[in-house]
Coordinates of C-alpha atoms in Angstrom, one line a residue:
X1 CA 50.1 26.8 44.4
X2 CA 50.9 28.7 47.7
X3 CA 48.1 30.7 47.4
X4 CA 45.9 28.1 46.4
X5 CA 46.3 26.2 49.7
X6 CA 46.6 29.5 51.8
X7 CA 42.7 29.6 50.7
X8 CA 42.0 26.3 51.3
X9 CA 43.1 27.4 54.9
X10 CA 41.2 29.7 55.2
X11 CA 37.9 27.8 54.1
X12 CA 39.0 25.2 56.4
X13 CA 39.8 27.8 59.6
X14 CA 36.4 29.7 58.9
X15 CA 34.3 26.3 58.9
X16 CA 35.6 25.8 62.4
X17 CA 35.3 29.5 63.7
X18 CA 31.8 29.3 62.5
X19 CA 31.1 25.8 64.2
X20 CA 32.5 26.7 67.5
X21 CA 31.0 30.1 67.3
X22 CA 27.6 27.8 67.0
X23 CA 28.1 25.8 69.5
X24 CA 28.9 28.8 72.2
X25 CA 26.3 31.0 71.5
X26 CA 23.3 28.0 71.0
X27 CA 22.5 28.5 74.7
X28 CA 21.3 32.2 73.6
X29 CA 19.6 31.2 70.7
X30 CA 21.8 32.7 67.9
X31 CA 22.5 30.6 65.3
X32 CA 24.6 31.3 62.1
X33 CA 24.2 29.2 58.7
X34 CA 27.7 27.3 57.8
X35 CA 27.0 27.8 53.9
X36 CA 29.2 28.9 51.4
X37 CA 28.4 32.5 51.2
X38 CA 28.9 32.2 55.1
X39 CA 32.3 30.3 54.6
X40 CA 33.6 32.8 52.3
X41 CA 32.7 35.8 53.8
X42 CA 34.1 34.9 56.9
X43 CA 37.2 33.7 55.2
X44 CA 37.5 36.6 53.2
X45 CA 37.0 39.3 55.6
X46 CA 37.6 37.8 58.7
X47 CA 36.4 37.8 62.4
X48 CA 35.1 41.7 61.9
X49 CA 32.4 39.8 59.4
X50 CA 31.2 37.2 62.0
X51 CA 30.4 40.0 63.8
X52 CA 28.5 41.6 61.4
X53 CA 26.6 38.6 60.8
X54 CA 25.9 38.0 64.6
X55 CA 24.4 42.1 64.5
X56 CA 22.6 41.5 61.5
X57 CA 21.0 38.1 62.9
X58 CA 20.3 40.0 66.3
X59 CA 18.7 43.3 64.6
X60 CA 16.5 40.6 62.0
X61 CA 15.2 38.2 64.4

């Protein structure tokens, strides 16, 4: 059950990191998807993956 709502957590803390990471970095036009393949990669690998997804936005568009 512990690990169950560690998760949930996680979900929850990764929503937010990606919504305040939006909300910064709309003044330079770089926008990331809050979806559930978002959510979960950023809760699963952490802050190294919003990274990745910022370069990988940057080197696409």
């Amino acid at each position: 059950m512990k690990k169950v709502v560690l998760f949930f957590k996680k979900i929850l803390l990764s929503f937010f990191i990606l919504y305040g990471f939006n909300v910064i970095a709309a003044n330079f036009n770089i926008l990331i998807p809050i979806n559930v393949i978002t959510v979960l990669l950023v809760s699963l690998l952490g802050l190294p993956m919003l990274f990745s997804l910022v370069l990988l936005f940057v080197m696409l568009y």
